[in-house]
Short mmCIF file of C-alpha atoms in Angstrom, two decimals:
data_model
loop_
_atom_site.label_atom_id
_atom_site.label_comp_id
_atom_site.label_asym_id
_atom_site.label_seq_id
_atom_site.Cartn_x
_atom_site.Cartn_y
_atom_site.Cartn_z
CA MET A 205 8.91 -16.80 14.18
CA LYS A 206 6.95 -15.67 11.15
CA ASN A 207 7.62 -12.34 9.45
CA ILE A 208 6.21 -9.36 11.30
CA LYS A 209 3.27 -7.69 9.59
CA ILE A 210 2.16 -4.13 10.39
CA ALA A 211 -1.57 -3.43 10.15
CA PRO A 212 -2.41 0.25 10.76
CA SER A 213 -5.97 0.76 12.00
CA ILE A 214 -7.86 3.14 9.73
CA LEU A 215 -9.97 4.13 12.75
CA ALA A 216 -7.12 6.47 13.74
CA ALA A 217 -6.81 8.08 10.29
CA ASP A 218 -8.01 11.53 9.24
CA ALA A 219 -11.64 10.74 8.37
CA ALA A 220 -11.82 13.60 5.87
CA ASN A 221 -8.93 12.21 3.81
CA LEU A 222 -9.18 8.43 4.05
CA GLY A 223 -8.05 7.74 0.49
CA GLU A 224 -4.87 9.76 0.96
CA GLU A 225 -4.30 8.22 4.38
CA LEU A 226 -4.45 4.75 2.86
CA LYS A 227 -1.89 5.70 0.24
CA LYS A 228 0.42 7.01 2.97
CA ILE A 229 0.53 3.71 4.84
CA GLU A 230 0.83 1.65 1.66
CA VAL A 231 3.80 3.71 0.45
CA GLY A 232 5.07 3.72 4.03
CA GLY A 233 5.47 -0.05 4.15
CA ALA A 234 2.32 -1.36 5.85
CA ASP A 235 1.27 -4.94 5.10
CA TYR A 236 -2.43 -4.78 6.00
CA VAL A 237 -4.98 -2.09 6.71
CA HIS A 238 -7.09 -2.93 9.76
CA VAL A 239 -10.73 -1.93 9.28
CA ASP A 240 -12.68 -1.65 12.54
CA VAL A 241 -16.40 -2.35 12.16
CA MET A 242 -18.47 -1.44 15.23
CA ASP A 243 -22.23 -1.44 15.79
CA GLY A 244 -22.64 0.59 18.99
CA HIS A 245 -24.02 -2.57 20.63
CA PHE A 246 -21.25 -5.17 20.96
CA VAL A 247 -18.89 -2.27 21.68
CA PRO A 248 -19.84 1.31 22.69
CA ASN A 249 -18.80 3.00 19.46
CA MET A 250 -19.59 3.08 15.75
CA GLY A 251 -17.13 2.08 13.05
CA PHE A 252 -16.82 1.60 9.30
CA SER A 253 -19.73 0.50 7.11
CA PRO A 254 -19.60 -1.82 4.08
CA ASP A 255 -20.10 1.19 1.78
CA ILE A 256 -17.10 3.03 3.21
CA THR A 257 -15.04 -0.15 3.08
CA LYS A 258 -15.95 -0.57 -0.60
CA MET A 259 -14.87 3.01 -1.34
CA LEU A 260 -11.61 2.52 0.55
CA ARG A 261 -10.87 -0.63 -1.44
CA LYS A 262 -10.54 1.48 -4.61
CA HIS A 263 -7.64 3.41 -3.05
CA SER A 264 -5.42 0.57 -1.89
CA ASN A 265 -3.83 -2.76 -2.81
CA LEU A 266 -3.15 -3.61 0.84
CA VAL A 267 -4.68 -6.66 2.49
CA PHE A 268 -8.00 -5.55 4.00
CA ASP A 269 -8.10 -6.98 7.52
CA VAL A 270 -11.75 -6.44 8.53
CA HIS A 271 -12.48 -6.74 12.26
CA LEU A 272 -16.18 -7.19 13.03
CA MET A 273 -16.84 -5.92 16.56
CA ILE A 274 -20.56 -6.48 16.14
CA SER A 275 -23.28 -8.57 17.75
CA GLU A 276 -24.55 -10.52 14.73
CA PRO A 277 -21.62 -10.96 12.36
CA MET A 278 -23.29 -13.59 10.18
CA LYS A 279 -25.69 -10.95 8.87
CA TYR A 280 -22.90 -8.80 7.47
CA ILE A 281 -19.99 -11.06 6.54
CA GLU A 282 -20.98 -11.50 2.88
CA THR A 283 -21.53 -7.75 2.50
CA PHE A 284 -18.03 -6.99 3.75
CA VAL A 285 -16.51 -9.67 1.55
CA LYS A 286 -18.21 -8.10 -1.46
CA ALA A 287 -16.90 -4.71 -0.28
CA GLY A 288 -13.33 -5.99 -0.51
CA ALA A 289 -12.38 -7.77 2.72
CA ASP A 290 -9.48 -10.21 2.39
CA ILE A 291 -9.68 -11.38 6.01
CA VAL A 292 -12.85 -11.31 8.12
CA THR A 293 -12.42 -11.56 11.89
CA PHE A 294 -15.36 -11.86 14.28
CA HIS A 295 -15.52 -12.09 18.06
CA HIS A 296 -15.81 -15.43 19.83
CA GLU A 297 -18.05 -13.69 22.38
CA ALA A 298 -20.56 -12.62 19.70
CA VAL A 299 -21.58 -16.04 18.32
CA GLU A 300 -22.86 -19.38 19.56
CA ASN A 301 -21.13 -21.57 16.98
CA PRO A 302 -17.75 -20.12 15.95
CA ALA A 303 -16.84 -23.10 13.76
CA LYS A 304 -19.97 -22.55 11.65
CA VAL A 305 -19.07 -18.88 11.16
CA ILE A 306 -15.51 -19.76 10.15
CA ASP A 307 -16.79 -22.26 7.58
CA TYR A 308 -19.15 -19.62 6.19
CA ILE A 309 -16.33 -17.09 5.82
CA HIS A 310 -14.19 -19.66 4.03
CA SER A 311 -17.09 -20.52 1.72
CA LEU A 312 -16.96 -16.91 0.50
CA GLY A 313 -13.33 -17.30 -0.53
CA VAL A 314 -11.55 -15.21 2.10
CA LYS A 315 -9.53 -15.89 5.24
CA ALA A 316 -11.22 -16.29 8.62
CA GLY A 317 -10.13 -14.89 11.97
CA VAL A 318 -11.53 -14.91 15.48
CA SER A 319 -10.88 -12.39 18.23
CA VAL A 320 -11.10 -12.59 22.01
CA LYS A 321 -11.54 -9.71 24.44
CA PRO A 322 -9.05 -9.15 27.29
CA GLY A 323 -11.31 -10.92 29.78
CA THR A 324 -11.78 -14.06 27.67
CA ASP A 325 -9.46 -17.03 28.15
CA VAL A 326 -7.83 -17.82 24.80
CA ALA A 327 -8.36 -21.53 25.52
CA VAL A 328 -11.97 -21.10 24.35
CA VAL A 329 -10.77 -21.10 20.72
CA GLU A 330 -8.90 -24.41 21.00
CA PRO A 331 -11.79 -26.61 19.75
CA TYR A 332 -11.81 -24.83 16.38
CA LEU A 333 -8.33 -23.28 16.21
CA GLU A 334 -7.25 -25.54 13.34
CA LYS A 335 -9.90 -23.94 11.11
CA LEU A 336 -8.54 -20.43 11.58
CA ASP A 337 -6.23 -18.35 9.42
CA LEU A 338 -5.83 -15.70 12.12
CA LEU A 339 -6.28 -15.39 15.88
CA LEU A 340 -6.62 -11.87 17.26
CA ILE A 341 -5.84 -11.08 20.89
CA MET A 342 -7.31 -7.75 22.02
CA THR A 343 -4.74 -5.89 24.12
CA VAL A 344 -7.25 -3.19 25.08
CA GLU A 345 -11.01 -3.30 25.63
CA PRO A 346 -12.46 -3.04 22.11
CA GLY A 347 -14.33 0.05 21.02
CA PHE A 348 -12.01 3.04 21.12
CA GLY A 349 -8.58 3.91 19.79
CA GLY A 350 -5.82 5.56 21.77
CA GLN A 351 -5.93 3.21 24.79
CA SER A 352 -2.87 1.89 26.62
CA TYR A 353 -1.57 -1.62 25.97
CA ILE A 354 -2.59 -4.07 28.70
CA GLU A 355 0.68 -5.80 29.60
CA ALA A 356 -1.15 -8.65 31.34
CA MET A 357 -2.15 -9.82 27.84
CA ASN A 358 1.43 -10.94 27.14
CA ASP A 359 0.79 -14.21 28.95
CA LYS A 360 -2.33 -14.77 26.83
CA ILE A 361 -0.32 -14.14 23.66
CA LYS A 362 2.28 -16.69 24.79
CA LYS A 363 -0.46 -19.23 25.49
CA ALA A 364 -1.99 -18.61 22.05
CA ARG A 365 1.39 -19.04 20.36
CA THR A 366 1.91 -22.34 22.19
CA MET A 367 -1.50 -23.56 21.02
CA ILE A 368 -0.80 -22.56 17.41
CA ASP A 369 2.68 -24.10 17.38
CA ALA A 370 1.30 -27.34 18.80
CA LEU A 371 -0.99 -27.61 15.76
CA GLY A 372 1.85 -26.95 13.36
CA LYS A 373 -0.43 -24.84 11.16
CA ASP A 374 0.17 -21.51 9.43
CA ILE A 375 -2.06 -19.30 11.61
CA ASP A 376 -1.31 -15.62 12.11
CA LEU A 377 -1.34 -14.36 15.70
CA GLU A 378 -2.48 -10.74 15.73
CA VAL A 379 -2.66 -8.18 18.55
CA ASP A 380 -4.78 -5.04 18.57
CA GLY A 381 -4.67 -2.16 21.02
CA GLY A 382 -2.09 0.29 22.31
CA VAL A 383 0.79 -1.04 20.21
CA THR A 384 3.62 1.46 19.62
CA ALA A 385 7.23 1.35 18.51
CA LYS A 386 8.24 1.52 22.18
CA ASN A 387 6.25 -1.50 23.35
CA ILE A 388 5.91 -3.65 20.21
CA GLY A 389 8.69 -5.87 21.53
CA MET A 390 6.31 -7.24 24.19
CA PRO A 391 3.70 -8.80 21.86
CA ALA A 392 6.40 -9.77 19.34
CA GLY A 393 8.47 -11.40 22.06
CA SER A 394 5.39 -13.22 23.29
CA GLY A 395 4.73 -14.72 19.86
CA ALA A 396 2.49 -12.31 17.93
CA ASN A 397 3.38 -11.64 14.29
CA VAL A 398 0.64 -9.23 13.11
CA MET A 399 0.58 -5.86 14.88
CA VAL A 400 -2.40 -3.54 14.68
CA ALA A 401 -1.43 0.05 15.42
CA GLY A 402 -3.66 3.08 15.02
CA SER A 403 -2.58 6.35 16.55
CA ALA A 404 1.10 5.30 16.60
CA VAL A 405 1.09 5.20 12.80
CA PHE A 406 -1.53 7.64 11.56
CA LYS A 407 -0.64 10.42 14.03
CA ALA A 408 3.07 10.17 13.21
CA GLU A 409 4.81 12.94 11.30
CA ASP A 410 6.85 10.39 9.34
CA ILE A 411 4.77 7.28 8.70
CA PRO A 412 7.43 5.28 6.77
CA ALA A 413 9.94 5.91 9.58
CA VAL A 414 7.52 4.78 12.27
CA ILE A 415 6.54 1.62 10.40
CA ALA A 416 10.22 0.80 9.82
CA GLU A 417 10.98 1.47 13.49
CA MET A 418 8.13 -0.81 14.59
CA ARG A 419 9.24 -3.59 12.30
CA ALA A 420 12.83 -3.34 13.54
CA ALA A 421 11.79 -3.21 17.19
CA ALA A 422 9.63 -6.33 16.77
CA LYS A 423 12.52 -8.53 15.62
#
């Protein structure tokens, strides 16, 4: 099993103090910051813009894990890369030719990820899995923070891990949605190694303690 990485979702942070919130998670031991980008069309909510992402980049040395929950990702990928994204993840359901999108992301010099919604069979990514740096399994319906982890996704995570291991490639397996210190053992035990957590981290009174607890509980 690869080292566990904790990726707090900035969507759950105090929007009036994002710079300070970023510093808290960096000092607190986070590995990535997960930046949710939403267009109000692919998902029923609005998220972070390239301009805000660019401003956030100035406040942190963390890996910027940008998750595009939008209908036409190709239009905005370069803008987010220029804004400071280190990883760009798009949704399989949002594009006709995922392999082409992955190649485009790589051509811009950053890592490429793909995400699947809870209702999408992870087998759909198999034809282009070898191109990926990251595979993201949504463990809630995308769009809003604070939802409960869907335990039925554990089987999908296991299937994804089996697919990745069969390739023998260094591909991160990320989960996003409802992850807490109490349940992080489920996705970790199923094979995930990157854990997105929003409310569980940013709403905590002691962020370093929560991140340490999550990391310990995932081993």
